[in-house]
mmCIF file of C-alpha atoms and ligand atoms in Angstrom:
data_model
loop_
_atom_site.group_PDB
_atom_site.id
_atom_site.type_symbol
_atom_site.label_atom_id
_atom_site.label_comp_id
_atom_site.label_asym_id
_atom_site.label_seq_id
_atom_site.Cartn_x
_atom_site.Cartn_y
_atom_site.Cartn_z
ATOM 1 C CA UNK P 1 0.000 0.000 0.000
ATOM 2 C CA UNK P 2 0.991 3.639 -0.920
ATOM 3 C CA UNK P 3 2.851 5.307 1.764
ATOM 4 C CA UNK P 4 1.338 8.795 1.732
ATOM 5 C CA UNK P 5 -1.438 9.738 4.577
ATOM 6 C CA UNK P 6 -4.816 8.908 4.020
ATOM 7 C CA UNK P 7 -7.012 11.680 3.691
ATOM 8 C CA UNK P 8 -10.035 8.969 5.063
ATOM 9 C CA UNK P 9 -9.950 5.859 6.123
ATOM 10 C CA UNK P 10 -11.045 2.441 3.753
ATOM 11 C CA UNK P 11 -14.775 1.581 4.688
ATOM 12 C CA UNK P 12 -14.789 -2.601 3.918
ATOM 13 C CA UNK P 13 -17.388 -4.718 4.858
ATOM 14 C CA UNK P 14 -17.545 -8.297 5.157
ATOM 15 C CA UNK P 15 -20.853 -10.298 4.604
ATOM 16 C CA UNK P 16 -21.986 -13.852 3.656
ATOM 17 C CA UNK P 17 -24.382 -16.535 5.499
ATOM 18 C CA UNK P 18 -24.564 -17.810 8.451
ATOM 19 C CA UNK P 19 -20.912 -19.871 9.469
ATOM 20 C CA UNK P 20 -19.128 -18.099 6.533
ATOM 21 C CA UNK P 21 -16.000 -17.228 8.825
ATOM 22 C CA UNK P 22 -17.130 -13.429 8.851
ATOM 23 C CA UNK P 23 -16.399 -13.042 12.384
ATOM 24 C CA UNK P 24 -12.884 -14.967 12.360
ATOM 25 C CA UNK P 25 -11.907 -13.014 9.357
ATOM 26 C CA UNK P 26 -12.690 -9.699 10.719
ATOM 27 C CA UNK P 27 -10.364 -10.519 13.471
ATOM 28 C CA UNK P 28 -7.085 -11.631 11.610
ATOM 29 C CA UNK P 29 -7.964 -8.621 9.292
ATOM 30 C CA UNK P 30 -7.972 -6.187 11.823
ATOM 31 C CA UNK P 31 -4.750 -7.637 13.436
ATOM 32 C CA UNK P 32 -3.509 -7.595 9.599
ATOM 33 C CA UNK P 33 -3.700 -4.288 9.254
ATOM 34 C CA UNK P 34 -2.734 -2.711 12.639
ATOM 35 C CA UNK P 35 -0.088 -5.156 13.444
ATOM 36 C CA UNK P 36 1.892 -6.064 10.639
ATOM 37 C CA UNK P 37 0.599 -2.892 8.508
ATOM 38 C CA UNK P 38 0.729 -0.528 11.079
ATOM 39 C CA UNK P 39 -2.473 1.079 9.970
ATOM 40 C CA UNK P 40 -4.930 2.653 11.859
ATOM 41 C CA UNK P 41 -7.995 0.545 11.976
ATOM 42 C CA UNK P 42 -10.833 -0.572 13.881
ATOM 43 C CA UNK P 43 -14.027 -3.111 13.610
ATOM 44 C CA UNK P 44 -17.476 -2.529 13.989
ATOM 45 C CA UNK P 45 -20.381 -4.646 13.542
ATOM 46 C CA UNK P 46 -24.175 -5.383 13.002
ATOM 47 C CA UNK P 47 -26.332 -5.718 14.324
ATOM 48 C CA UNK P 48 -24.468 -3.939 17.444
ATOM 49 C CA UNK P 49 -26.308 -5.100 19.981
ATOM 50 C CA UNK P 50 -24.570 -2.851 22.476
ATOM 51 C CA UNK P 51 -26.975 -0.196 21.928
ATOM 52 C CA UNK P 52 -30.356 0.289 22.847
ATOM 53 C CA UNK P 53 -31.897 -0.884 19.604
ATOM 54 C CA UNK P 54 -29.697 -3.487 19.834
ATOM 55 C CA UNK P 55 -30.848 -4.781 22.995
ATOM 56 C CA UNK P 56 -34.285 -4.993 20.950
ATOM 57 C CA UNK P 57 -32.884 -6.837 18.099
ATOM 58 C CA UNK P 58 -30.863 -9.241 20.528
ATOM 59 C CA UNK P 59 -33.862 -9.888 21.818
ATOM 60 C CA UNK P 60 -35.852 -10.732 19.117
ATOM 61 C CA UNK P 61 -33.230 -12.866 17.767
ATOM 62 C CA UNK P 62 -33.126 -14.874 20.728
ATOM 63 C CA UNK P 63 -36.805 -15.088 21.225
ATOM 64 C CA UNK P 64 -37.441 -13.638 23.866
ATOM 65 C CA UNK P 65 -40.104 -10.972 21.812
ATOM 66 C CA UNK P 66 -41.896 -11.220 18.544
ATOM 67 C CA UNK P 67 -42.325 -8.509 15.901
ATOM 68 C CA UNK P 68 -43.736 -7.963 12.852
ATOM 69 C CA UNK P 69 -41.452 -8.507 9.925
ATOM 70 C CA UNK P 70 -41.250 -4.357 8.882
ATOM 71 C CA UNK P 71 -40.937 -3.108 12.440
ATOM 72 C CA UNK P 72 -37.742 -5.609 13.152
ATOM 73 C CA UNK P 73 -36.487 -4.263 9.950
ATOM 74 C CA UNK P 74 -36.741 -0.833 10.477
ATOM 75 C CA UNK P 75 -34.897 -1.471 13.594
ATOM 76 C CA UNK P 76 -31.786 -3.202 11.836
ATOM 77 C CA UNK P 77 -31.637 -0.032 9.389
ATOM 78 C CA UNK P 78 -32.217 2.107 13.003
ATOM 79 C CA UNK P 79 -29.144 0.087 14.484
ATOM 80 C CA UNK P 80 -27.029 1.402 11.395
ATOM 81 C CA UNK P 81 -28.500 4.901 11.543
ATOM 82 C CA UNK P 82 -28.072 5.601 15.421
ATOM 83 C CA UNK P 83 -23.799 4.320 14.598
ATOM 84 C CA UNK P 84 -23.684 5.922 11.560
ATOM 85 C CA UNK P 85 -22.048 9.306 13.281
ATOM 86 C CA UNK P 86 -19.329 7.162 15.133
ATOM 87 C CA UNK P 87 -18.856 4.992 11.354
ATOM 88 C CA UNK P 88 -18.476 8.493 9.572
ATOM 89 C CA UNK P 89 -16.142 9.989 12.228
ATOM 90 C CA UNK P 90 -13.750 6.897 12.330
ATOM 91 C CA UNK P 91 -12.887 7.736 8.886
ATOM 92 C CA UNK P 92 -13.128 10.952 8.194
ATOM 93 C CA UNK P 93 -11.772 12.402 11.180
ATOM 94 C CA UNK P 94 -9.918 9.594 12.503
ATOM 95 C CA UNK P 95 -8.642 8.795 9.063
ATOM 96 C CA UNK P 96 -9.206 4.883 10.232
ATOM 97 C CA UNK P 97 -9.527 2.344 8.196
ATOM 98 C CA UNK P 98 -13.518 0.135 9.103
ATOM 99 C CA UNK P 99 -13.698 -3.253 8.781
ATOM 100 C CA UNK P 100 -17.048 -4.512 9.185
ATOM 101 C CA UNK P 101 -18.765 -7.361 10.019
ATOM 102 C CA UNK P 102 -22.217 -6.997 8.240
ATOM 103 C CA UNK P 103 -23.717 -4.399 7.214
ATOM 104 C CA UNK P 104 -27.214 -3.022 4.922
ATOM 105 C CA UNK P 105 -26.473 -5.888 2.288
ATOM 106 C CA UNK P 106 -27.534 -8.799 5.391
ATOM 107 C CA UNK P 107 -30.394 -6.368 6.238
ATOM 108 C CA UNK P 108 -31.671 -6.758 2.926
ATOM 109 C CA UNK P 109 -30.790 -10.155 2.216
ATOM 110 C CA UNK P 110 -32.338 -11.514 5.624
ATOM 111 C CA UNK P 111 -35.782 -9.228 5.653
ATOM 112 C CA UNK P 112 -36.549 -9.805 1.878
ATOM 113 C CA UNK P 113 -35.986 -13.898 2.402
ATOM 114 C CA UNK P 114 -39.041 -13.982 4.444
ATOM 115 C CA UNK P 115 -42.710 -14.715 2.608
ATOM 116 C CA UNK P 116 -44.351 -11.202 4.070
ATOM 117 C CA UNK P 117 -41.177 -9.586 2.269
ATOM 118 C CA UNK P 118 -40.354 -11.213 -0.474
ATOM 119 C CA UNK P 119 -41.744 -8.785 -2.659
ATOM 120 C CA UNK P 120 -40.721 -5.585 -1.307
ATOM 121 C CA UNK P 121 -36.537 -5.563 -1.840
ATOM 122 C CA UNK P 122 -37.020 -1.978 -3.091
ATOM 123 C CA UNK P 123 -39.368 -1.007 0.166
ATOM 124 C CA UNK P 124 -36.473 -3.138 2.611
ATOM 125 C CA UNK P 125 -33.423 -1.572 0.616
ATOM 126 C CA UNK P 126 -34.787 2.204 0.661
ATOM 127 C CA UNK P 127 -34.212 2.091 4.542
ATOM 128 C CA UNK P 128 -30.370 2.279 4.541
ATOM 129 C CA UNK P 129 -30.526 4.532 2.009
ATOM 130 C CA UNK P 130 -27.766 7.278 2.332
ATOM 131 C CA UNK P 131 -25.438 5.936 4.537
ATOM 132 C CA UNK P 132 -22.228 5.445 4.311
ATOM 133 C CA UNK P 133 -21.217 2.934 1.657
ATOM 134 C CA UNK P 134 -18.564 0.830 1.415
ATOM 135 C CA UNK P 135 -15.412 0.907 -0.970
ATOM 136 C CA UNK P 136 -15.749 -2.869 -1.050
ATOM 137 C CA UNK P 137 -17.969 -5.524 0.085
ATOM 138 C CA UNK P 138 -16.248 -8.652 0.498
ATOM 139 C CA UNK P 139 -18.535 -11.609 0.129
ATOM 140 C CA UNK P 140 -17.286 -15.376 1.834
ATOM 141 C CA UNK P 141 -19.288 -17.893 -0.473
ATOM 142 C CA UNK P 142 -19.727 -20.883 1.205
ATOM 143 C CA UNK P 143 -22.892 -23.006 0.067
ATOM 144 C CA UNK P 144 -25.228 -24.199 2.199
ATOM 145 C CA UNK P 145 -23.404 -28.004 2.568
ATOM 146 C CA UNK P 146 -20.782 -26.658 3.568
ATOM 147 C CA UNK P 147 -22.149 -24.282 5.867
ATOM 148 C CA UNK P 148 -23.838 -26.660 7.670
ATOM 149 C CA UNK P 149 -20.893 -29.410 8.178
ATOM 150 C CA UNK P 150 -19.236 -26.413 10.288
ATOM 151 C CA UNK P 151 -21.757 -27.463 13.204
ATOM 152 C CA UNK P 152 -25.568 -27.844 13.044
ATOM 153 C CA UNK P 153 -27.045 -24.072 13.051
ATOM 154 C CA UNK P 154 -27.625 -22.421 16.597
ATOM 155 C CA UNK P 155 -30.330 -21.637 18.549
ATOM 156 C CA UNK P 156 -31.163 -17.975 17.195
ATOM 157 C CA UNK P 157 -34.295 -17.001 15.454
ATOM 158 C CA UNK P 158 -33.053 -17.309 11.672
ATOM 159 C CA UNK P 159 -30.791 -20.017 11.678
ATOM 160 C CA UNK P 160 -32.694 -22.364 9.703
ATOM 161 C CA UNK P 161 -32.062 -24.005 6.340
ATOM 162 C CA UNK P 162 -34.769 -22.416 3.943
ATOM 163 C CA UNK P 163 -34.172 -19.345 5.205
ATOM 164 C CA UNK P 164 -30.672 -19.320 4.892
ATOM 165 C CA UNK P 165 -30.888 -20.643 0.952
ATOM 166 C CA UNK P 166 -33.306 -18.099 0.286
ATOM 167 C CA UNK P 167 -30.731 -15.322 2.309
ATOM 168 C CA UNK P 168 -28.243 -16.668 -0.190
ATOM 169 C CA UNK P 169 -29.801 -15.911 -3.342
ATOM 170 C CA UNK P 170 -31.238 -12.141 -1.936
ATOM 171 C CA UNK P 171 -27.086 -11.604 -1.846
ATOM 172 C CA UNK P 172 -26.507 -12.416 -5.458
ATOM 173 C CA UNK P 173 -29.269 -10.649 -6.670
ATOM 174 C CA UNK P 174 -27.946 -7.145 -4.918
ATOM 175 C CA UNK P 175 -24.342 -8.121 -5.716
ATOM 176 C CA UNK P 176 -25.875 -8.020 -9.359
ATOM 177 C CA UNK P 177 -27.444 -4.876 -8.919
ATOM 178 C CA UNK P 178 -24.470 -2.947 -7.124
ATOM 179 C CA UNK P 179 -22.350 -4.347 -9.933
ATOM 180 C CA UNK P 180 -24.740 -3.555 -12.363
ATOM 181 C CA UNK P 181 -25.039 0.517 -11.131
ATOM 182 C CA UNK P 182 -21.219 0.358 -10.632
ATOM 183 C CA UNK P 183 -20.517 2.175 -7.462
ATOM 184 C CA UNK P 184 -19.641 -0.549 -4.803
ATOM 185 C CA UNK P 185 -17.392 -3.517 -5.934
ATOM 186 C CA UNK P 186 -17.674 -6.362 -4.444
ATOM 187 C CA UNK P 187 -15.560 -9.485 -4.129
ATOM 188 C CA UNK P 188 -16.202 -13.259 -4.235
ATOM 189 C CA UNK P 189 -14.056 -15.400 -1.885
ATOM 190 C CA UNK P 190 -14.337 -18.995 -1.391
ATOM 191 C CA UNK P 191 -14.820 -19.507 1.988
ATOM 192 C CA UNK P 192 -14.693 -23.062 2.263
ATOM 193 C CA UNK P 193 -11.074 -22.476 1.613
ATOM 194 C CA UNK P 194 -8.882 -23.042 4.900
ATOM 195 C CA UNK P 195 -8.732 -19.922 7.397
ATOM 196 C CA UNK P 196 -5.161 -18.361 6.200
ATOM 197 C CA UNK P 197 -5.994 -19.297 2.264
ATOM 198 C CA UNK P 198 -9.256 -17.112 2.764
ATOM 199 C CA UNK P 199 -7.082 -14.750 5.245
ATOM 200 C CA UNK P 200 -4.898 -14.158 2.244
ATOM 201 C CA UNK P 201 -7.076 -13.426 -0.255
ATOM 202 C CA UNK P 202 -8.782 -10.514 1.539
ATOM 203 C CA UNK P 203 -5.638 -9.123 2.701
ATOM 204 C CA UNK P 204 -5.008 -8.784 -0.861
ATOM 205 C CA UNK P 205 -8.747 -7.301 -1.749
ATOM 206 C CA UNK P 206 -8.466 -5.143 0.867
ATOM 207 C CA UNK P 207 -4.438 -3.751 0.924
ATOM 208 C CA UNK P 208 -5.647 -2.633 -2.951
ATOM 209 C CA UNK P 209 -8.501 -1.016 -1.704
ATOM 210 C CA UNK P 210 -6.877 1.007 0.520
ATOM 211 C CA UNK P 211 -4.377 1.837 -2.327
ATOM 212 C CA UNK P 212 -6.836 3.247 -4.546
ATOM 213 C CA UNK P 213 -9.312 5.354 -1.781
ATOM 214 C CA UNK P 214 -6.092 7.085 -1.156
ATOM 215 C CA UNK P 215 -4.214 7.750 -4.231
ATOM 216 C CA UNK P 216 -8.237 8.356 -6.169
ATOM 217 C CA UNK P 217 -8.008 10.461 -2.623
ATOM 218 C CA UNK P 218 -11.890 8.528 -3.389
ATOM 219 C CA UNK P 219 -14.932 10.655 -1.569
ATOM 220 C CA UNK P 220 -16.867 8.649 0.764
ATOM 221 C CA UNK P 221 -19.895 7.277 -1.098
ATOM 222 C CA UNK P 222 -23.824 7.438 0.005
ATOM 223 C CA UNK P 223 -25.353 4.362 -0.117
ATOM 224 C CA UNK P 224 -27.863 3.130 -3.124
ATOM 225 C CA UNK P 225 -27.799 6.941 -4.090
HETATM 226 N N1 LIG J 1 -29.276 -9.698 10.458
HETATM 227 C C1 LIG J 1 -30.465 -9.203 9.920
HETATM 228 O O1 LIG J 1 -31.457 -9.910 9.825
HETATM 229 N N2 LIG J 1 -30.515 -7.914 9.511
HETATM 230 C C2 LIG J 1 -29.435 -7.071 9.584
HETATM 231 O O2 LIG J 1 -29.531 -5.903 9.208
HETATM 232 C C3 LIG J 1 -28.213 -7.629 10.117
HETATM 233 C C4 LIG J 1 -28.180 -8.932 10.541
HETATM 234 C C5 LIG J 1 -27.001 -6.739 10.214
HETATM 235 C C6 LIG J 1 -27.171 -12.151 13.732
HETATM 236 O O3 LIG J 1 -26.003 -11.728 13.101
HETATM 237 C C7 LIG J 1 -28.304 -12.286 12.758
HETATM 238 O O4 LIG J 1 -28.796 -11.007 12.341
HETATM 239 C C8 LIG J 1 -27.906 -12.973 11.481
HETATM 240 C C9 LIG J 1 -28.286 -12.011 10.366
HETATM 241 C C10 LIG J 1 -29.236 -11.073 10.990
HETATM 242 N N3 LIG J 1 -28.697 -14.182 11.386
HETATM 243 N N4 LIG J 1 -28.294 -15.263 10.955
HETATM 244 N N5 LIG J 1 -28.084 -16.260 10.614
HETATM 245 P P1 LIG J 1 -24.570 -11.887 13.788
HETATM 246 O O5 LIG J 1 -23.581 -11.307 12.824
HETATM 247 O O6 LIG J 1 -24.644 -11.311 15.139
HETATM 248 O O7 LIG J 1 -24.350 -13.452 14.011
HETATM 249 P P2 LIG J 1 -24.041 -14.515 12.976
HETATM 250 O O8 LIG J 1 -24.110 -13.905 11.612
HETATM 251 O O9 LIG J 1 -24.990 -15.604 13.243
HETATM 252 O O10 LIG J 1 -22.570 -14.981 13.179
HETATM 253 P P3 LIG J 1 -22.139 -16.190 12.273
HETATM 254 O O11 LIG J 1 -22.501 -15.832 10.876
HETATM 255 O O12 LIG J 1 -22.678 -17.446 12.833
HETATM 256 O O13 LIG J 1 -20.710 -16.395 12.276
HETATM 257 P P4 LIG J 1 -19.600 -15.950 11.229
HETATM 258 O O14 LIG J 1 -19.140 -14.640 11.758
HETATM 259 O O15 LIG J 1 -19.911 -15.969 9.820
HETATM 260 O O16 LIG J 1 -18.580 -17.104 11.374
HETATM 261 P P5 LIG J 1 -17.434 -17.368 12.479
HETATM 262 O O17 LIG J 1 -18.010 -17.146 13.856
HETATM 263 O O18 LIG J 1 -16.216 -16.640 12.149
HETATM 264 O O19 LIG J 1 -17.202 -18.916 12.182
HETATM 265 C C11 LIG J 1 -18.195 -19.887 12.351
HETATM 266 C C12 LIG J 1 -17.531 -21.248 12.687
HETATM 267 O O20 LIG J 1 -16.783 -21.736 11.572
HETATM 268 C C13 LIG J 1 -16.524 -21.168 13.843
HETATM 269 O O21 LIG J 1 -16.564 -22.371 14.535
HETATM 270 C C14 LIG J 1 -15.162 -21.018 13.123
HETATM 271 O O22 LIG J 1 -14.088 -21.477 13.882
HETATM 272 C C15 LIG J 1 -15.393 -21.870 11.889
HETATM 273 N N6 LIG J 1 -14.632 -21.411 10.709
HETATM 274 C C16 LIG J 1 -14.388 -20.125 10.321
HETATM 275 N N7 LIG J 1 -13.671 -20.092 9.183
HETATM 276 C C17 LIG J 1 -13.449 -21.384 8.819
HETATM 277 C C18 LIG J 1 -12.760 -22.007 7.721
HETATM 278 N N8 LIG J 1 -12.180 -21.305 6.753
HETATM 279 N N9 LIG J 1 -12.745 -23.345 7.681
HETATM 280 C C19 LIG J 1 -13.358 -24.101 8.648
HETATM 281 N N10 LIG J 1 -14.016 -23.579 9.709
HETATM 282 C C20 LIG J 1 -14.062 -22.236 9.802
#
């Protein structure tokens, strides 16, 4: 990566299905980049169920309270929107590179799987709107086989195999689109790869990325605008 000083920081988000290795990757990415780059960076994730929507989406997912299908999505987008500022300020300000675990593409992908949403992707998408958007989404493919010989699927509300083929298929159809309108790239990785092959591969992805945001000296983008 170049070694002049970022003007902002890299916005990269990481999404796939359930068991994909987002979570692990995030980590050795982070670690990546501060440790043996010596970059400024930090993670964030969604749904960040540290804040007070998040409590309500926690508990939702767990359970413990029902909602109706628009009203939990709403609060998904809400979760973005109330961590937006804090997103924005970590790399404008703090000229740190994001790397994040989920972000609007799972809010889409997971609302518009279910039957009382299925036909309203435009209605689900037009809720994150505006926000930030990444300068790459980074997408670990792993099919549903192989998701599931990683360890039966938990105990939370959508871990269940319809829902997560139908999740799968709301992902290629916005990759399409986003590819399609041209302003967020996004990458394919196998995930069913071992961890450091897959490791490797986004390190790459994602030490270009930061190369181009800062010599483009790239604006950050609004998202779906
Ligand atoms: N959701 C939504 O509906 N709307 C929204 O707007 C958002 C989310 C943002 C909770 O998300 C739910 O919220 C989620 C989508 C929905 N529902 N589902 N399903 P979450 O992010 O809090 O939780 P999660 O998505 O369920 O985490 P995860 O997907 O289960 O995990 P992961 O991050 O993808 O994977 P991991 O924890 O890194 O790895 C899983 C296991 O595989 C673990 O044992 C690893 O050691 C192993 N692993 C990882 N990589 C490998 C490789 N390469 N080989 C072999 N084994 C591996």
């Amino acid at each position: 990566p170049s070694s002049a000083s970022p003007h902002r920081g890299a916005f990269i988000v990481l999404e796939g299905v359930d068991r994909c290795g987002k979570t692990t990757q995030v980590g050795l990415l982070l670690k990546h980049l501060v440790v043996q780059l010596g970059m400024a960076a930090v993670a964030m994730r969604f749904p960040d169920r540290t804040t007070l929507v998040g409590n309500l989406i926690n508990q939702y997912l767990q359970s413990k309270s029902e909602l109706d299908d628009r009203a939990i999505h709403l609060l998904f987008s809400a979760n973005r929107w109330e961590v937006a500022p804090t997103l924005k300020s970590n790399l404008l300000e703090g000229k740190q590179h994001v790397v994040c675990d989920r972000y609007a593409y799972s809010g889409v992908a997971f609302s518009s799987a279910k039957e009382s949403l299925q036909n309203d992707l435009e209605w689900c998408k037009s809720c994150d709107v505006g926000l930030p958007a990444p300068d790459a989404v980074i997408f670990l493919d792993l099919t549903q086989e192989q998701a599931e010989q990683r360890g039966g699927y938990g105990e939370e509300r959508y871990e269940k195999k319809e829902l997560q083929q139908r999740v799968r298929e709301r992902f290629s159809q916005l990759q399409a689109t986003d590819t399609q309108n041209g302003q967020v790239p996004w990458y394919v990785v196998n995930a069913a790869q071992s961890i450091e092959e897959v490791q490797k591969e986004i390190s790459t992805i994602v030490e270009q990325t930061i190369e181009k945001v800062i010599l483009e000296e790239k604006p950050l983008g609004l998202l779906w605008l």
